[in-house]
Amino acid sequence: IFYQGARGQITPGQAVALMLYAMNIRIPIFTISWLVEQTQRAVADSKDYFEVMDTMPAIQDIPQAVSLHVEKPTVVFEGVRFEYSKEKEVIKGVSFALQPGEKAALVGESGEGKTTLVNLLLRLYEPKTGAITVDGMNIAEVTQKSLRENIGVVFQDPSLFSGTIRENITYARADATDAQVKAAAKAANAHEFVVQLEKGYDTEIGERGLKLSGGQKQRIAIARAILKDAPILILDEATSSLDSKSELLVQEALERLMKDRTTIIIAHRLSTIQNVDTIIALKNGKVSEKGSPKDLASRDGIYAKLLAVQTARSPEERQKALAKFGIVG
């Protein structure tokens, strides 16, 4: 363009016009390259997505599986054995029974199989031998959908997703009314902080609830469980990693949630399970003792030893309690 303009083959106006056209043409070219890159990424991600979605679950319902309708929420483990690998059996013949409305806590050192037991109840894994029954029905003979509809779960790390507070609560029941959502939030001690947000129940909470504090996320998860109104409840260390105020609010909400429900609590902080009906202590993959908190505290078992470690008031008391586990340091 400059060469032609200098020789007078084009006018200065034509030269400027040609340069502007060249600059404008760059944008669509760059846009096309960006679109090609994004399309290639989308194709690759979609391929992975559909591969995952097309993967059949390892655990399938049997052809004659029936829907579970719980009238009496009893939970029974009968000689249950389980192993993640053939080299090591994790659960070694565990047996216990929970009556309707009974609150039981699973305690023990890390790696003793507490979480594995509730995963077996949810049928995320299948026992090697033995049976698990709910209201007299073997869970291997009922549909997984109906089984999980009858079990509410509150995990240590709440499973929240990007969306509004209302959407996260109604994930338990898509047909819930606004009044039911608010009632569940009030019972979970969540309503007070929700209404203070700019958009209330329509507030976007971000991926995994990143815009909420730990206590707020737990209360939203509890509200979801209250709305689901399942007869069986699993609490997996639901008050850990919270400050004192949040723990009190969450604990109060959990007390309302547990009322009249058969509840299994996985507990590491023994101070949170002093009011349960039964404690089931696990050691080496077996039930080492079972009884009320008061009863087990008076024995020289695993629960009493763990309690002594957690309630020690001085380093000397703690060392003495740890010595009972064979830990000296």
Short mmCIF file of N, CA and C in Angstrom, two decimals, residues 201-272:
data_model
loop_
_atom_site.label_atom_id
_atom_site.label_comp_id
_atom_site.label_asym_id
_atom_site.label_seq_id
_atom_site.Cartn_x
_atom_site.Cartn_y
_atom_site.Cartn_z
N TYR A 201 -33.72 -16.00 49.21
CA TYR A 201 -33.62 -17.39 48.76
C TYR A 201 -33.21 -17.51 47.30
N ASP A 202 -33.22 -16.41 46.57
CA ASP A 202 -32.80 -16.42 45.16
C ASP A 202 -31.35 -15.97 45.00
N THR A 203 -30.60 -15.94 46.09
CA THR A 203 -29.19 -15.56 46.05
C THR A 203 -28.36 -16.69 45.46
N GLU A 204 -27.51 -16.35 44.49
CA GLU A 204 -26.58 -17.33 43.92
C GLU A 204 -25.45 -17.56 44.92
N ILE A 205 -25.13 -18.82 45.19
CA ILE A 205 -24.13 -19.12 46.22
C ILE A 205 -22.78 -19.53 45.64
N GLY A 206 -22.67 -19.64 44.32
CA GLY A 206 -21.39 -20.01 43.71
C GLY A 206 -21.13 -21.51 43.77
N GLU A 207 -20.12 -21.93 43.02
CA GLU A 207 -19.78 -23.36 42.96
C GLU A 207 -19.40 -23.87 44.34
N ARG A 208 -20.05 -24.98 44.76
CA ARG A 208 -19.83 -25.60 46.07
C ARG A 208 -20.11 -24.65 47.23
N GLY A 209 -20.95 -23.61 46.95
CA GLY A 209 -21.34 -22.70 48.01
C GLY A 209 -20.22 -21.80 48.49
N LEU A 210 -19.32 -21.40 47.59
CA LEU A 210 -18.14 -20.63 48.00
C LEU A 210 -18.47 -19.27 48.59
N LYS A 211 -19.68 -18.76 48.34
CA LYS A 211 -20.06 -17.46 48.89
C LYS A 211 -20.61 -17.56 50.32
N LEU A 212 -20.71 -18.77 50.82
CA LEU A 212 -21.25 -18.98 52.17
C LEU A 212 -20.15 -19.44 53.12
N SER A 213 -20.34 -19.20 54.41
CA SER A 213 -19.41 -19.69 55.41
C SER A 213 -19.65 -21.18 55.65
N GLY A 214 -18.76 -21.81 56.40
CA GLY A 214 -18.91 -23.23 56.68
C GLY A 214 -20.19 -23.55 57.41
N GLY A 215 -20.52 -22.74 58.43
CA GLY A 215 -21.76 -22.96 59.18
C GLY A 215 -23.00 -22.74 58.34
N GLN A 216 -22.96 -21.74 57.46
CA GLN A 216 -24.11 -21.47 56.58
C GLN A 216 -24.33 -22.61 55.60
N LYS A 217 -23.24 -23.15 55.06
CA LYS A 217 -23.37 -24.28 54.13
C LYS A 217 -23.96 -25.50 54.83
N GLN A 218 -23.51 -25.75 56.07
CA GLN A 218 -24.05 -26.89 56.81
C GLN A 218 -25.54 -26.73 57.06
N ARG A 219 -25.97 -25.51 57.38
CA ARG A 219 -27.39 -25.29 57.67
C ARG A 219 -28.25 -25.42 56.42
N ILE A 220 -27.70 -25.05 55.26
CA ILE A 220 -28.42 -25.27 54.00
C ILE A 220 -28.56 -26.77 53.74
N ALA A 221 -27.49 -27.53 54.00
CA ALA A 221 -27.54 -28.98 53.81
C ALA A 221 -28.54 -29.62 54.78
N ILE A 222 -28.61 -29.11 56.00
CA ILE A 222 -29.57 -29.63 56.98
C ILE A 222 -31.00 -29.30 56.55
N ALA A 223 -31.20 -28.08 56.03
CA ALA A 223 -32.53 -27.70 55.53
C ALA A 223 -32.98 -28.63 54.41
N ARG A 224 -32.04 -29.01 53.56
CA ARG A 224 -32.35 -29.95 52.47
C ARG A 224 -32.78 -31.29 53.05
N ALA A 225 -32.06 -31.76 54.07
CA ALA A 225 -32.39 -33.05 54.69
C ALA A 225 -33.74 -32.99 55.39
N ILE A 226 -34.04 -31.85 56.04
CA ILE A 226 -35.35 -31.68 56.70
C ILE A 226 -36.46 -31.71 55.67
N LEU A 227 -36.25 -31.04 54.54
CA LEU A 227 -37.27 -31.00 53.49
C LEU A 227 -37.48 -32.40 52.90
N LYS A 228 -36.41 -33.18 52.78
CA LYS A 228 -36.54 -34.54 52.25
C LYS A 228 -37.38 -35.41 53.16
N ASP A 229 -37.24 -35.20 54.48
CA ASP A 229 -38.06 -35.90 55.48
C ASP A 229 -37.93 -37.42 55.35
N ALA A 230 -36.70 -37.90 55.22
CA ALA A 230 -36.46 -39.35 55.14
C ALA A 230 -36.50 -39.96 56.54
N PRO A 231 -36.97 -41.20 56.68
CA PRO A 231 -37.08 -41.82 58.00
C PRO A 231 -35.74 -42.25 58.60
N ILE A 232 -34.69 -42.38 57.75
CA ILE A 232 -33.36 -42.77 58.22
C ILE A 232 -32.39 -41.65 57.90
N LEU A 233 -31.50 -41.37 58.83
CA LEU A 233 -30.59 -40.24 58.69
C LEU A 233 -29.15 -40.66 58.97
N ILE A 234 -28.24 -40.16 58.15
CA ILE A 234 -26.80 -40.38 58.36
C ILE A 234 -26.13 -39.02 58.52
N LEU A 235 -25.39 -38.86 59.61
CA LEU A 235 -24.64 -37.63 59.86
C LEU A 235 -23.16 -37.98 59.91
N ASP A 236 -22.41 -37.45 58.97
CA ASP A 236 -20.99 -37.74 58.90
C ASP A 236 -20.19 -36.55 59.40
N GLU A 237 -19.93 -36.52 60.72
CA GLU A 237 -19.14 -35.45 61.35
C GLU A 237 -19.62 -34.08 60.89
N ALA A 238 -20.92 -33.83 61.08
CA ALA A 238 -21.56 -32.65 60.50
C ALA A 238 -21.22 -31.34 61.21
N THR A 239 -20.58 -31.40 62.38
CA THR A 239 -20.28 -30.16 63.10
C THR A 239 -18.78 -29.88 63.20
N SER A 240 -17.98 -30.63 62.45
CA SER A 240 -16.53 -30.40 62.54
C SER A 240 -16.14 -29.15 61.78
N SER A 241 -15.02 -28.58 62.13
CA SER A 241 -14.43 -27.41 61.45
C SER A 241 -15.33 -26.18 61.51
N LEU A 242 -16.12 -26.04 62.57
CA LEU A 242 -16.98 -24.87 62.72
C LEU A 242 -16.56 -24.10 63.97
N ASP A 243 -16.80 -22.80 63.93
CA ASP A 243 -16.54 -22.01 65.13
C ASP A 243 -17.64 -22.29 66.15
N SER A 244 -17.45 -21.82 67.37
CA SER A 244 -18.35 -22.17 68.48
C SER A 244 -19.79 -21.76 68.21
N LYS A 245 -19.99 -20.54 67.71
CA LYS A 245 -21.35 -20.05 67.45
C LYS A 245 -22.03 -20.88 66.37
N SER A 246 -21.31 -21.13 65.27
CA SER A 246 -21.88 -21.91 64.17
C SER A 246 -22.18 -23.33 64.63
N GLU A 247 -21.29 -23.89 65.46
CA GLU A 247 -21.51 -25.25 65.94
C GLU A 247 -22.78 -25.34 66.77
N LEU A 248 -23.03 -24.34 67.60
CA LEU A 248 -24.24 -24.35 68.41
C LEU A 248 -25.49 -24.29 67.54
N LEU A 249 -25.47 -23.42 66.51
CA LEU A 249 -26.62 -23.30 65.61
C LEU A 249 -26.84 -24.58 64.83
N VAL A 250 -25.74 -25.16 64.34
CA VAL A 250 -25.85 -26.40 63.57
C VAL A 250 -26.31 -27.55 64.45
N GLN A 251 -25.76 -27.65 65.67
CA GLN A 251 -26.13 -28.72 66.59
C GLN A 251 -27.60 -28.64 66.96
N GLU A 252 -28.09 -27.40 67.16
CA GLU A 252 -29.51 -27.21 67.47
C GLU A 252 -30.38 -27.65 66.31
N ALA A 253 -29.95 -27.33 65.08
CA ALA A 253 -30.69 -27.75 63.89
C ALA A 253 -30.66 -29.26 63.73
N LEU A 254 -29.52 -29.88 64.05
CA LEU A 254 -29.41 -31.33 63.94
C LEU A 254 -30.33 -32.04 64.93
N GLU A 255 -30.48 -31.47 66.13
CA GLU A 255 -31.38 -32.05 67.12
C GLU A 255 -32.81 -32.10 66.58
N ARG A 256 -33.24 -31.04 65.91
CA ARG A 256 -34.58 -31.02 65.30
C ARG A 256 -34.66 -32.05 64.18
N LEU A 257 -33.59 -32.13 63.38
CA LEU A 257 -33.57 -33.06 62.25
C LEU A 257 -33.64 -34.51 62.72
N MET A 258 -32.94 -34.85 63.81
CA MET A 258 -32.87 -36.24 64.28
C MET A 258 -34.14 -36.71 64.97
N LYS A 259 -35.01 -35.79 65.37
CA LYS A 259 -36.20 -36.17 66.12
C LYS A 259 -37.05 -37.18 65.35
N ASP A 260 -37.34 -38.30 65.99
CA ASP A 260 -38.20 -39.37 65.45
C ASP A 260 -37.60 -40.05 64.22
N ARG A 261 -36.29 -39.90 64.01
CA ARG A 261 -35.64 -40.58 62.89
C ARG A 261 -34.59 -41.56 63.42
N THR A 262 -34.44 -42.68 62.72
CA THR A 262 -33.36 -43.60 63.04
C THR A 262 -32.08 -42.98 62.49
N THR A 263 -31.13 -42.70 63.36
CA THR A 263 -29.96 -41.90 62.98
C THR A 263 -28.66 -42.63 63.26
N ILE A 264 -27.77 -42.58 62.27
CA ILE A 264 -26.42 -43.10 62.42
C ILE A 264 -25.47 -41.90 62.33
N ILE A 265 -24.66 -41.72 63.36
CA ILE A 265 -23.75 -40.58 63.43
C ILE A 265 -22.32 -41.09 63.40
N ILE A 266 -21.53 -40.58 62.46
CA ILE A 266 -20.10 -40.86 62.46
C ILE A 266 -19.44 -39.73 63.24
N ALA A 267 -18.77 -40.07 64.32
CA ALA A 267 -18.26 -39.04 65.22
C ALA A 267 -16.79 -39.25 65.54
N HIS A 268 -16.05 -38.15 65.48
CA HIS A 268 -14.68 -38.13 65.97
C HIS A 268 -14.60 -37.30 67.25
N ARG A 269 -15.40 -36.25 67.30
CA ARG A 269 -15.48 -35.43 68.50
C ARG A 269 -16.56 -36.01 69.40
N LEU A 270 -16.16 -36.70 70.44
CA LEU A 270 -17.09 -37.43 71.28
C LEU A 270 -18.02 -36.52 72.07
N SER A 271 -17.66 -35.25 72.20
CA SER A 271 -18.51 -34.31 72.92
C SER A 271 -19.84 -34.08 72.21
N THR A 272 -19.90 -34.39 70.92
CA THR A 272 -21.11 -34.14 70.14
C THR A 272 -22.11 -35.30 70.20
#
